[in-house]
XYZ file of C-alpha atoms in Angstrom:
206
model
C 117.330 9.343 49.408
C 119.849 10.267 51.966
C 118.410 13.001 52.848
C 114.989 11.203 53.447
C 117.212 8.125 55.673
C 118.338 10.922 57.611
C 115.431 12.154 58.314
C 113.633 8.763 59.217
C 116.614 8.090 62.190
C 116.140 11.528 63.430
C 112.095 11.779 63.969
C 112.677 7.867 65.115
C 114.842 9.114 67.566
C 113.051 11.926 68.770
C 109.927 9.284 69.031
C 111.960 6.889 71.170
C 113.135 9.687 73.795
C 109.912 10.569 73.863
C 108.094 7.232 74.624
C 111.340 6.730 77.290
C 110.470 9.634 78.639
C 106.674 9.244 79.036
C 107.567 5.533 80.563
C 109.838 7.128 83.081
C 107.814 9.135 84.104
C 105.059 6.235 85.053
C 107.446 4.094 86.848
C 109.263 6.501 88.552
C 105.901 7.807 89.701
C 104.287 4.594 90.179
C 107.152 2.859 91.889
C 109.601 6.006 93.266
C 113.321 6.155 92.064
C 114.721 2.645 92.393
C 113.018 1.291 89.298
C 115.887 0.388 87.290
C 116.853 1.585 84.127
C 116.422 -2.011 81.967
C 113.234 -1.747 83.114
C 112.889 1.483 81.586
C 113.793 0.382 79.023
C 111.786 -2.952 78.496
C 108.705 -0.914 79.035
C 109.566 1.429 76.121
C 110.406 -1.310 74.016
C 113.910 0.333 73.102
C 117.598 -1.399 74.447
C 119.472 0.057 77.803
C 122.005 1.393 75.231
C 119.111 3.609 73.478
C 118.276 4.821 76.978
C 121.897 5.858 77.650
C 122.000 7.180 74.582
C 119.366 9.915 74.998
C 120.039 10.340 78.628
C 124.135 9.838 79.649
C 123.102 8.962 83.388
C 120.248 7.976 85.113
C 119.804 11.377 87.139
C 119.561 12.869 83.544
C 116.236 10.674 83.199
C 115.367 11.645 86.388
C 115.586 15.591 85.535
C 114.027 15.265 82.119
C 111.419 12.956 84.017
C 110.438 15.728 86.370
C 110.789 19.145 84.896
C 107.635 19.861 84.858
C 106.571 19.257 88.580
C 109.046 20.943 89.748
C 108.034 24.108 87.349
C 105.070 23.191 89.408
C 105.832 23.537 92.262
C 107.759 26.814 91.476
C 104.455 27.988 90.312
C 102.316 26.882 93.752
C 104.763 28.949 95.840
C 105.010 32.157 94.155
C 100.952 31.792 94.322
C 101.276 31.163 97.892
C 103.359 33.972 98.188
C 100.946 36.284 96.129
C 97.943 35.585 98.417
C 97.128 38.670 100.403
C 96.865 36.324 103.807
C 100.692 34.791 105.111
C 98.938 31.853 106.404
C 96.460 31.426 103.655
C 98.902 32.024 101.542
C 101.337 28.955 103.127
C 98.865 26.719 103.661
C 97.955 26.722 99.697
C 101.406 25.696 99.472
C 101.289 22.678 101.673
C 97.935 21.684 100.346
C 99.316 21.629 97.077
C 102.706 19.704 97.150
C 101.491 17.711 99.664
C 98.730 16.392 96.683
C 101.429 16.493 93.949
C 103.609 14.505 95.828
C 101.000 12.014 96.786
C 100.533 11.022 92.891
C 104.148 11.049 91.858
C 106.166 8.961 94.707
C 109.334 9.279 92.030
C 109.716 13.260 92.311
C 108.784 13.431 96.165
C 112.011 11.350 96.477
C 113.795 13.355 93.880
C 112.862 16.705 95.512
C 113.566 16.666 99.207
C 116.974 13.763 98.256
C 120.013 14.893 97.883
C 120.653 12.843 94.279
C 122.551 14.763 91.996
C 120.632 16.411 89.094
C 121.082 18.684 86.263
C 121.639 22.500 86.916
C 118.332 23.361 85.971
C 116.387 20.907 88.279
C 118.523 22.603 91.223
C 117.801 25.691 90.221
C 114.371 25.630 89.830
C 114.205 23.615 93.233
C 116.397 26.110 95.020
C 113.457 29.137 93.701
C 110.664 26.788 95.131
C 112.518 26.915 98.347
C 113.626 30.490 98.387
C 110.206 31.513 97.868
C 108.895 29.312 100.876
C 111.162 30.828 103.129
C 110.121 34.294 102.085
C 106.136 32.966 103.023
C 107.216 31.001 105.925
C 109.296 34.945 106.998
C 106.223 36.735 106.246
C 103.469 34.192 107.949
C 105.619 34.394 110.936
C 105.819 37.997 111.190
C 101.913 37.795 110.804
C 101.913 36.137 113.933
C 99.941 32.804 112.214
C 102.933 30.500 112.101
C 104.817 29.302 115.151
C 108.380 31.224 115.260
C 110.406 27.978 116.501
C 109.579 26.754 112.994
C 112.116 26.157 110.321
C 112.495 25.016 106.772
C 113.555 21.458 107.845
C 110.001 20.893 109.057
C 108.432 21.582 105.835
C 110.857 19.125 104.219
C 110.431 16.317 107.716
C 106.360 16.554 106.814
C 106.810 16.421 103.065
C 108.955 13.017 103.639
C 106.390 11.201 105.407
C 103.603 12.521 103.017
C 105.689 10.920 100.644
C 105.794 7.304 103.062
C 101.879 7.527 102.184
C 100.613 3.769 101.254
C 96.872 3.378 99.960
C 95.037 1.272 97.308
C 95.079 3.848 94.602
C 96.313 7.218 93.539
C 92.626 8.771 94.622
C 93.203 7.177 98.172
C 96.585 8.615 98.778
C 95.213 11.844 97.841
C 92.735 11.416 100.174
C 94.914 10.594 102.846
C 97.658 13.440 101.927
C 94.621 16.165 102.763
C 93.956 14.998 106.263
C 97.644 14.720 107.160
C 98.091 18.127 104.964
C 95.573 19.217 107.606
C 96.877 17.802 110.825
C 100.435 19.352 110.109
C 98.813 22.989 109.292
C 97.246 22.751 112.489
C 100.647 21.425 114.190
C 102.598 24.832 112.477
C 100.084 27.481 113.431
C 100.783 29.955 116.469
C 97.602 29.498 117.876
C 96.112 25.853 116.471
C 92.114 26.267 115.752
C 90.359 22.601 116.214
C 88.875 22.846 112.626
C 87.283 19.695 111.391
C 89.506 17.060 109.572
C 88.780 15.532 106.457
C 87.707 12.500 106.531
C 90.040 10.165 107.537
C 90.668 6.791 105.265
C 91.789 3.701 105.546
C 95.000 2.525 105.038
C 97.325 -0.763 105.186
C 98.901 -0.914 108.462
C 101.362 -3.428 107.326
C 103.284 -4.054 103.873
């Protein structure tokens, strides 16, 4: 019987980290970072101390929340960098974050803020990063991207992708391809006037 009790708290726990986890990661997406943790914790249906329990901080959330985007984006740059083109190559990888950050406000924030997160979050981050630099190296030397350019540019463009206000998830995709397309054009060495998508329509007030 004790056995069996023991049993019962331990899958119930692993269910309720779970279900915490799969709310985070809707709000935090939904609403960015500054949903707060009771509110996490009301939309699990488990207490703030259940919360803390599983996760000793909030940035812990925030990690757990997001390990797999930023495995992501890991991914997205070593197939930029695998792309036989430089500039090819780097603008997959601003086509691609740009759209992953559009649908998940919460880990745009996470990844270009300075909040402090678990080793393995900064890790992987620092590889996604790394790797960029070795494209952005290698696009330049290709003569395709502008030489005065500089890692703090990528991150500058990826922070207003992330200001990006529509009606719906589909919309701010939409919207994060033409501006995706508009700074590609703005980092080239020698800026083609290739057709924009099409442009859509936004709130110009809040």
């Amino acid at each position: 019987m004790t056995a069996q009790v023991g049993t019962k708290l331990r899958s119930d726990a692993r269910d309720n980290r779970d279900r915490i986890l799969v709310v985070a990661r809707v709000a935090f997406a939904a609403d960015g970072l500054d949903v707060p943790i009771r509110e996490i914790a009301r939309r699990a249906e488990v207490g703030v101390a259940t919360v803390y329990r599983h996760f000793g901080t909030k940035e812990e959330l925030l990690t757990e929340a997001f390990a797999q985007q930023v495995q992501m984006c890991s991914a997205i740059a070593e197939e930029g960098l695998a792309a036989e083109d430089p500039w090819q190559g780097f603008s997959h990888v601003i086509e691609k974050v740009f759209e992953m950050h559009a649908l998940d406000r919460g880990f745009a924030r996470a990844f270009t803020s300075q909040l402090p997160r678990t080793e393995g979050f900064a890790a992987e981050r620092d590889r996604s990063l790394k790797t960029l630099l070795e494209l952005i190296r290698r696009a330049k030397k290709a003569g395709s991207l502008r030489e005065d350019l500089v890692l703090e540019d990528v991150a500058l463009a990826l922070m207003a992708n992330e200001g990006i206000r529509a009606e719906s998830p589909q919309l701010r995709v939409a919207a994060s391809r033409r501006f995706a397309a508009l700074i590609l054009q703005s980092f080239q060495a020698s800026p083609t006037a290739t057709p924009l998508p099409p442009a859509v329509r936004l709130p110009l007030s809040r």
